[in-house]
Amino acid sequence: MASLQEQIQQFEQEINSFVPANIAELEDYRIRFLGAKGIVKQLFGEMKSVPAEERKEAGQVLNGFKMLAESKYESFKSLQETTAAKGPAIDNTLPGTPMPIGTRHPLRVVENKIISIFERIGFSVATGPEIEDDWHNFTSLNMPEHHPARDMQDTFYVSSDPAWVLRTHTSSAQARILESQPLPIRVICPGRVYRNETISARAHCFFHQCEGLYVDKNVSFADLKQTLYYFVTEMFGEGTQVRFRPSYFPFTEPSAEMDISCTVCGGSGCNLCKHTGWVEILGCGMVHPNMLRNFGIDPEVYTGFAFGMGVERITQVKYQVNDLRLYSQNDVRFLRQFQSI
Ligand code: PHE
């Protein structure tokens, strides 16, 4: 007959590789190893025949074996109990619960599109602070104190120090570029701007702009027109018509407003174009010589063009959003509609 040690080794191997397929097999295991007539009991019975001097060591080995047999049983038993408490076993082949994926905000989608269109022709992106000083928002842009053009934009002043304003346009970021970057300059400045307007479907106290600036030798109005024509074609599609109307901005001369043929009716007249066939999308012009001088640039050597558009306006024209308030109400039914664009 195999020695006690050998028997234990063999049983240990059996226990280590034991995995019950079901609760009945686990019960068989319990009876076989731990039952009243089980192997553990039997082996303890055999201790009598172990010579006295080896008994202590054999007892330790046997106790270890008993613990192994019991812990194996306990671990499967508790596993079985927790699975039973959880209900039926998990079917790992079932598809998972889908996680709702967020969507980009429509204004961000359009802003990204504007940026990528201009990046393709060499414009880089510049940003600036939303709280601005008077110099960058007004004075340096050819709007000295008491200039009537300051009233074109209803400004929020910082109450503790009215020398600071919430920027009314991102032209202020362009002023910062002109003051810090070497020429030539070719940037677009996207960002949030603030104006003291009563909130309605057509006005809001904040909105988003993307303004562009190009200053170099020999920049002409023809360059401005061609750049904006390229933008319109990329943004609204081939065949979109453009027209320029003379306008006034203190920082550009000459100045213009640009209209595009209505994207909804194609020109025959609808609500978006107020039955004119045209929708205004941006202001633009050649950078005013005074503004260049303010930044130490000689207007006899350098010329430039600038333009500024509202991101909300472009989004409205492109996707027929007719209430500005929708952009900041965080209604997912509105926001989800832009999932695929
Ligand atoms: N800054 C002007 C505005 O906010 C837009 C503009 C920019 C016009 C550049 C002309 C040139 O209304």
mmCIF file of N, CA, C and O in Angstrom, residues 134-200:
data_model
loop_
_atom_site.group_PDB
_atom_site.id
_atom_site.type_symbol
_atom_site.label_atom_id
_atom_site.label_comp_id
_atom_site.label_asym_id
_atom_site.label_seq_id
_atom_site.Cartn_x
_atom_site.Cartn_y
_atom_site.Cartn_z
ATOM 1 N N ASP A 134 -9.570 98.605 -23.275
ATOM 2 C CA ASP A 134 -10.118 99.553 -24.245
ATOM 3 C C ASP A 134 -9.257 99.647 -25.516
ATOM 4 O O ASP A 134 -9.761 99.702 -26.630
ATOM 5 N N TRP A 135 -7.948 99.606 -25.329
ATOM 6 C CA TRP A 135 -7.025 99.737 -26.460
ATOM 7 C C TRP A 135 -7.241 98.647 -27.506
ATOM 8 O O TRP A 135 -7.381 98.930 -28.692
ATOM 9 N N HIS A 136 -7.282 97.395 -27.072
ATOM 10 C CA HIS A 136 -7.396 96.303 -28.039
ATOM 11 C C HIS A 136 -8.793 96.169 -28.638
ATOM 12 O O HIS A 136 -8.948 95.750 -29.773
ATOM 13 N N ASN A 137 -9.825 96.499 -27.842
ATOM 14 C CA ASN A 137 -11.180 96.333 -28.360
ATOM 15 C C ASN A 137 -11.625 97.532 -29.205
ATOM 16 O O ASN A 137 -12.391 97.380 -30.151
ATOM 17 N N PHE A 138 -11.149 98.746 -28.839
ATOM 18 C CA PHE A 138 -11.621 99.958 -29.529
ATOM 19 C C PHE A 138 -10.497 100.836 -30.096
ATOM 20 O O PHE A 138 -10.383 100.991 -31.303
ATOM 21 N N THR A 139 -9.716 101.442 -29.202
ATOM 22 C CA THR A 139 -8.838 102.537 -29.607
ATOM 23 C C THR A 139 -7.873 102.154 -30.722
ATOM 24 O O THR A 139 -7.757 102.869 -31.721
ATOM 25 N N SER A 140 -7.223 100.993 -30.584
ATOM 26 C CA SER A 140 -6.237 100.618 -31.601
ATOM 27 C C SER A 140 -6.906 100.306 -32.941
ATOM 28 O O SER A 140 -6.283 100.347 -33.987
ATOM 29 N N LEU A 141 -8.215 100.010 -32.891
ATOM 30 C CA LEU A 141 -8.945 99.686 -34.122
ATOM 31 C C LEU A 141 -9.577 100.948 -34.723
ATOM 32 O O LEU A 141 -10.665 100.898 -35.299
ATOM 33 N N ASN A 142 -8.894 102.054 -34.529
ATOM 34 C CA ASN A 142 -9.347 103.321 -35.105
ATOM 35 C C ASN A 142 -10.671 103.800 -34.507
ATOM 36 O O ASN A 142 -11.480 104.413 -35.191
ATOM 37 N N MET A 143 -10.897 103.466 -33.242
ATOM 38 C CA MET A 143 -12.087 103.960 -32.552
ATOM 39 C C MET A 143 -11.657 104.648 -31.262
ATOM 40 O O MET A 143 -11.828 104.105 -30.172
ATOM 41 N N PRO A 144 -11.075 105.861 -31.384
ATOM 42 C CA PRO A 144 -10.648 106.533 -30.154
ATOM 43 C C PRO A 144 -11.845 106.882 -29.270
ATOM 44 O O PRO A 144 -12.996 106.772 -29.702
ATOM 45 N N GLU A 145 -11.553 107.294 -28.044
ATOM 46 C CA GLU A 145 -12.611 107.648 -27.099
ATOM 47 C C GLU A 145 -13.573 108.648 -27.758
ATOM 48 O O GLU A 145 -13.133 109.508 -28.520
ATOM 49 N N HIS A 146 -14.841 108.529 -27.470
ATOM 50 C CA HIS A 146 -15.901 109.398 -28.003
ATOM 51 C C HIS A 146 -16.157 109.196 -29.501
ATOM 52 O O HIS A 146 -16.934 109.927 -30.099
ATOM 53 N N HIS A 147 -15.474 108.220 -30.104
ATOM 54 C CA HIS A 147 -15.778 107.954 -31.522
ATOM 55 C C HIS A 147 -17.199 107.377 -31.609
ATOM 56 O O HIS A 147 -17.530 106.441 -30.889
ATOM 57 N N PRO A 148 -18.040 107.956 -32.484
ATOM 58 C CA PRO A 148 -19.436 107.497 -32.521
ATOM 59 C C PRO A 148 -19.575 106.007 -32.848
ATOM 60 O O PRO A 148 -20.564 105.375 -32.456
ATOM 61 N N ALA A 149 -18.570 105.451 -33.552
ATOM 62 C CA ALA A 149 -18.680 104.035 -33.942
ATOM 63 C C ALA A 149 -18.706 103.120 -32.724
ATOM 64 O O ALA A 149 -19.137 101.971 -32.817
ATOM 65 N N ARG A 150 -18.244 103.617 -31.575
ATOM 66 C CA ARG A 150 -18.307 102.772 -30.378
ATOM 67 C C ARG A 150 -19.750 102.399 -30.039
ATOM 68 O O ARG A 150 -20.004 101.390 -29.396
ATOM 69 N N ASP A 151 -20.685 103.247 -30.486
ATOM 70 C CA ASP A 151 -22.095 102.962 -30.188
ATOM 71 C C ASP A 151 -22.684 101.912 -31.122
ATOM 72 O O ASP A 151 -23.807 101.463 -30.925
ATOM 73 N N MET A 152 -21.932 101.522 -32.177
ATOM 74 C CA MET A 152 -22.444 100.483 -33.077
ATOM 75 C C MET A 152 -22.607 99.166 -32.320
ATOM 76 O O MET A 152 -23.408 98.318 -32.687
ATOM 77 N N GLN A 153 -21.805 98.991 -31.296
ATOM 78 C CA GLN A 153 -21.857 97.742 -30.528
ATOM 79 C C GLN A 153 -22.140 98.102 -29.073
ATOM 80 O O GLN A 153 -21.401 98.881 -28.482
ATOM 81 N N ASP A 154 -23.211 97.569 -28.524
ATOM 82 C CA ASP A 154 -23.546 97.867 -27.125
ATOM 83 C C ASP A 154 -22.647 97.075 -26.201
ATOM 84 O O ASP A 154 -22.731 95.854 -26.143
ATOM 85 N N THR A 155 -21.812 97.793 -25.498
ATOM 86 C CA THR A 155 -20.723 97.134 -24.794
ATOM 87 C C THR A 155 -21.038 96.865 -23.326
ATOM 88 O O THR A 155 -21.663 97.684 -22.669
ATOM 89 N N PHE A 156 -20.588 95.725 -22.854
ATOM 90 C CA PHE A 156 -20.591 95.444 -21.405
ATOM 91 C C PHE A 156 -19.268 95.938 -20.838
ATOM 92 O O PHE A 156 -18.194 95.506 -21.293
ATOM 93 N N TYR A 157 -19.344 96.820 -19.862
ATOM 94 C CA TYR A 157 -18.113 97.280 -19.199
ATOM 95 C C TYR A 157 -17.954 96.533 -17.881
ATOM 96 O O TYR A 157 -18.932 96.158 -17.241
ATOM 97 N N VAL A 158 -16.704 96.321 -17.476
ATOM 98 C CA VAL A 158 -16.452 95.698 -16.169
ATOM 99 C C VAL A 158 -16.753 96.778 -15.126
ATOM 100 O O VAL A 158 -16.176 97.866 -15.164
ATOM 101 N N SER A 159 -17.710 96.492 -14.224
ATOM 102 C CA SER A 159 -18.235 97.569 -13.381
ATOM 103 C C SER A 159 -17.165 98.181 -12.463
ATOM 104 O O SER A 159 -17.157 99.385 -12.221
ATOM 105 N N SER A 160 -16.224 97.366 -12.002
ATOM 106 C CA SER A 160 -15.234 97.913 -11.073
ATOM 107 C C SER A 160 -14.188 98.769 -11.798
ATOM 108 O O SER A 160 -13.518 99.589 -11.177
ATOM 109 N N ASP A 161 -14.044 98.579 -13.118
ATOM 110 C CA ASP A 161 -13.059 99.362 -13.854
ATOM 111 C C ASP A 161 -13.459 99.432 -15.326
ATOM 112 O O ASP A 161 -13.147 98.529 -16.121
ATOM 113 N N PRO A 162 -14.162 100.495 -15.720
ATOM 114 C CA PRO A 162 -14.692 100.569 -17.086
ATOM 115 C C PRO A 162 -13.621 100.670 -18.174
ATOM 116 O O PRO A 162 -13.951 100.722 -19.357
ATOM 117 N N ALA A 163 -12.351 100.662 -17.788
ATOM 118 C CA ALA A 163 -11.309 100.575 -18.810
ATOM 119 C C ALA A 163 -11.275 99.163 -19.402
ATOM 120 O O ALA A 163 -10.626 98.923 -20.418
ATOM 121 N N TRP A 164 -11.975 98.231 -18.742
ATOM 122 C CA TRP A 164 -12.028 96.846 -19.217
ATOM 123 C C TRP A 164 -13.426 96.533 -19.720
ATOM 124 O O TRP A 164 -14.406 96.950 -19.114
ATOM 125 N N VAL A 165 -13.494 95.800 -20.815
ATOM 126 C CA VAL A 165 -14.799 95.441 -21.392
ATOM 127 C C VAL A 165 -14.836 93.944 -21.684
ATOM 128 O O VAL A 165 -13.790 93.289 -21.739
ATOM 129 N N LEU A 166 -16.062 93.417 -21.840
ATOM 130 C CA LEU A 166 -16.175 92.076 -22.436
ATOM 131 C C LEU A 166 -16.062 92.320 -23.935
ATOM 132 O O LEU A 166 -16.810 93.143 -24.476
ATOM 133 N N ARG A 167 -15.120 91.679 -24.586
ATOM 134 C CA ARG A 167 -14.853 92.050 -25.987
ATOM 135 C C ARG A 167 -16.127 91.984 -26.822
ATOM 136 O O ARG A 167 -16.933 91.061 -26.667
ATOM 137 N N THR A 168 -16.279 92.978 -27.689
ATOM 138 C CA THR A 168 -17.491 93.047 -28.511
ATOM 139 C C THR A 168 -17.273 92.389 -29.867
ATOM 140 O O THR A 168 -18.203 92.188 -30.632
ATOM 141 N N HIS A 169 -16.017 92.083 -30.173
ATOM 142 C CA HIS A 169 -15.693 91.379 -31.425
ATOM 143 C C HIS A 169 -14.303 90.753 -31.266
ATOM 144 O O HIS A 169 -13.540 91.142 -30.379
ATOM 145 N N THR A 170 -13.988 89.781 -32.119
ATOM 146 C CA THR A 170 -12.661 89.163 -31.967
ATOM 147 C C THR A 170 -11.598 89.952 -32.742
ATOM 148 O O THR A 170 -10.460 89.507 -32.841
ATOM 149 N N SER A 171 -11.973 91.128 -33.260
ATOM 150 C CA SER A 171 -10.951 92.013 -33.835
ATOM 151 C C SER A 171 -9.896 92.337 -32.789
ATOM 152 O O SER A 171 -8.743 92.638 -33.125
ATOM 153 N N SER A 172 -10.302 92.265 -31.513
ATOM 154 C CA SER A 172 -9.348 92.547 -30.432
ATOM 155 C C SER A 172 -8.196 91.533 -30.449
ATOM 156 O O SER A 172 -7.044 91.881 -30.168
ATOM 157 N N ALA A 173 -8.512 90.296 -30.806
ATOM 158 C CA ALA A 173 -7.448 89.280 -30.884
ATOM 159 C C ALA A 173 -6.517 89.597 -32.054
ATOM 160 O O ALA A 173 -5.299 89.391 -31.990
ATOM 161 N N GLN A 174 -7.094 90.171 -33.131
ATOM 162 C CA GLN A 174 -6.260 90.555 -34.275
ATOM 163 C C GLN A 174 -5.320 91.692 -33.902
ATOM 164 O O GLN A 174 -4.170 91.734 -34.342
ATOM 165 N N ALA A 175 -5.852 92.618 -33.062
ATOM 166 C CA ALA A 175 -5.006 93.719 -32.595
ATOM 167 C C ALA A 175 -3.800 93.158 -31.836
ATOM 168 O O ALA A 175 -2.663 93.620 -32.006
ATOM 169 N N ARG A 176 -4.045 92.134 -31.029
ATOM 170 C CA ARG A 176 -2.944 91.537 -30.260
ATOM 171 C C ARG A 176 -1.927 90.846 -31.171
ATOM 172 O O ARG A 176 -0.730 90.844 -30.891
ATOM 173 N N ILE A 177 -2.414 90.274 -32.258
ATOM 174 C CA ILE A 177 -1.499 89.628 -33.212
ATOM 175 C C ILE A 177 -0.648 90.691 -33.906
ATOM 176 O O ILE A 177 0.575 90.561 -34.026
ATOM 177 N N LEU A 178 -1.322 91.782 -34.347
ATOM 178 C CA LEU A 178 -0.598 92.854 -35.039
ATOM 179 C C LEU A 178 0.503 93.436 -34.157
ATOM 180 O O LEU A 178 1.551 93.857 -34.633
ATOM 181 N N GLU A 179 0.243 93.434 -32.854
ATOM 182 C CA GLU A 179 1.204 94.057 -31.957
ATOM 183 C C GLU A 179 2.349 93.098 -31.616
ATOM 184 O O GLU A 179 3.423 93.548 -31.234
ATOM 185 N N SER A 180 2.141 91.800 -31.802
ATOM 186 C CA SER A 180 3.170 90.872 -31.319
ATOM 187 C C SER A 180 3.834 90.007 -32.396
ATOM 188 O O SER A 180 4.882 89.420 -32.145
ATOM 189 N N GLN A 181 3.211 89.897 -33.589
ATOM 190 C CA GLN A 181 3.763 88.967 -34.582
ATOM 191 C C GLN A 181 4.442 89.724 -35.732
ATOM 192 O O GLN A 181 3.974 90.792 -36.122
ATOM 193 N N PRO A 182 5.469 89.135 -36.291
ATOM 194 C CA PRO A 182 6.090 89.772 -37.452
ATOM 195 C C PRO A 182 5.204 89.630 -38.699
ATOM 196 O O PRO A 182 4.409 88.700 -38.788
ATOM 197 N N LEU A 183 5.369 90.539 -39.660
ATOM 198 C CA LEU A 183 4.616 90.459 -40.916
ATOM 199 C C LEU A 183 5.291 89.450 -41.841
ATOM 200 O O LEU A 183 6.486 89.226 -41.695
ATOM 201 N N PRO A 184 4.633 88.853 -42.783
ATOM 202 C CA PRO A 184 3.200 88.963 -43.044
ATOM 203 C C PRO A 184 2.354 88.205 -42.020
ATOM 204 O O PRO A 184 2.839 87.250 -41.395
ATOM 205 N N ILE A 185 1.101 88.626 -41.899
ATOM 206 C CA ILE A 185 0.180 88.001 -40.937
ATOM 207 C C ILE A 185 -1.017 87.451 -41.692
ATOM 208 O O ILE A 185 -1.574 88.122 -42.574
ATOM 209 N N ARG A 186 -1.376 86.235 -41.350
ATOM 210 C CA ARG A 186 -2.558 85.635 -41.990
ATOM 211 C C ARG A 186 -3.243 84.767 -40.929
ATOM 212 O O ARG A 186 -2.871 83.612 -40.730
ATOM 213 N N VAL A 187 -4.197 85.357 -40.215
ATOM 214 C CA VAL A 187 -4.828 84.632 -39.099
ATOM 215 C C VAL A 187 -6.345 84.688 -39.168
ATOM 216 O O VAL A 187 -6.928 85.605 -39.735
ATOM 217 N N ILE A 188 -6.955 83.685 -38.537
ATOM 218 C CA ILE A 188 -8.383 83.810 -38.224
ATOM 219 C C ILE A 188 -8.528 83.682 -36.720
ATOM 220 O O ILE A 188 -7.803 82.922 -36.065
ATOM 221 N N CYS A 189 -9.469 84.450 -36.185
ATOM 222 C CA CYS A 189 -9.666 84.512 -34.736
ATOM 223 C C CYS A 189 -11.093 84.085 -34.397
ATOM 224 O O CYS A 189 -12.027 84.873 -34.531
ATOM 225 N N PRO A 190 -11.270 82.823 -34.002
ATOM 226 C CA PRO A 190 -12.593 82.386 -33.575
ATOM 227 C C PRO A 190 -12.768 82.684 -32.085
ATOM 228 O O PRO A 190 -11.776 82.739 -31.352
ATOM 229 N N GLY A 191 -13.991 82.879 -31.660
ATOM 230 C CA GLY A 191 -14.186 83.057 -30.221
ATOM 231 C C GLY A 191 -15.508 83.684 -29.866
ATOM 232 O O GLY A 191 -16.259 84.152 -30.734
ATOM 233 N N ARG A 192 -15.757 83.729 -28.557
ATOM 234 C CA ARG A 192 -17.027 84.251 -28.051
ATOM 235 C C ARG A 192 -16.930 85.756 -27.828
ATOM 236 O O ARG A 192 -15.894 86.243 -27.380
ATOM 237 N N VAL A 193 -17.989 86.458 -28.179
ATOM 238 C CA VAL A 193 -18.022 87.906 -27.978
ATOM 239 C C VAL A 193 -19.336 88.277 -27.280
ATOM 240 O O VAL A 193 -20.283 87.484 -27.260
ATOM 241 N N TYR A 194 -19.364 89.489 -26.707
ATOM 242 C CA TYR A 194 -20.505 89.879 -25.860
ATOM 243 C C TYR A 194 -21.048 91.231 -26.275
ATOM 244 O O TYR A 194 -20.282 92.162 -26.536
ATOM 245 N N ARG A 195 -22.369 91.345 -26.328
ATOM 246 C CA ARG A 195 -22.981 92.653 -26.573
ATOM 247 C C ARG A 195 -24.244 92.773 -25.743
ATOM 248 O O ARG A 195 -24.966 91.779 -25.556
ATOM 249 N N ASN A 196 -24.476 93.977 -25.288
ATOM 250 C CA ASN A 196 -25.603 94.197 -24.385
ATOM 251 C C ASN A 196 -26.915 94.260 -25.163
ATOM 252 O O ASN A 196 -27.456 95.329 -25.417
ATOM 253 N N GLU A 197 -27.415 93.103 -25.537
ATOM 254 C CA GLU A 197 -28.654 93.026 -26.319
ATOM 255 C C GLU A 197 -29.684 92.258 -25.503
ATOM 256 O O GLU A 197 -29.334 91.343 -24.765
ATOM 257 N N THR A 198 -30.933 92.618 -25.685
ATOM 258 C CA THR A 198 -32.001 91.847 -25.043
ATOM 259 C C THR A 198 -32.101 90.498 -25.758
ATOM 260 O O THR A 198 -32.087 90.453 -26.993
ATOM 261 N N ILE A 199 -32.188 89.440 -24.962
ATOM 262 C CA ILE A 199 -32.204 88.104 -25.577
ATOM 263 C C ILE A 199 -33.538 87.862 -26.292
ATOM 264 O O ILE A 199 -34.610 88.046 -25.718
ATOM 265 N N SER A 200 -33.437 87.486 -27.559
ATOM 266 C CA SER A 200 -34.644 87.148 -28.338
ATOM 267 C C SER A 200 -34.240 86.113 -29.368
ATOM 268 O O SER A 200 -33.101 85.623 -29.355
#
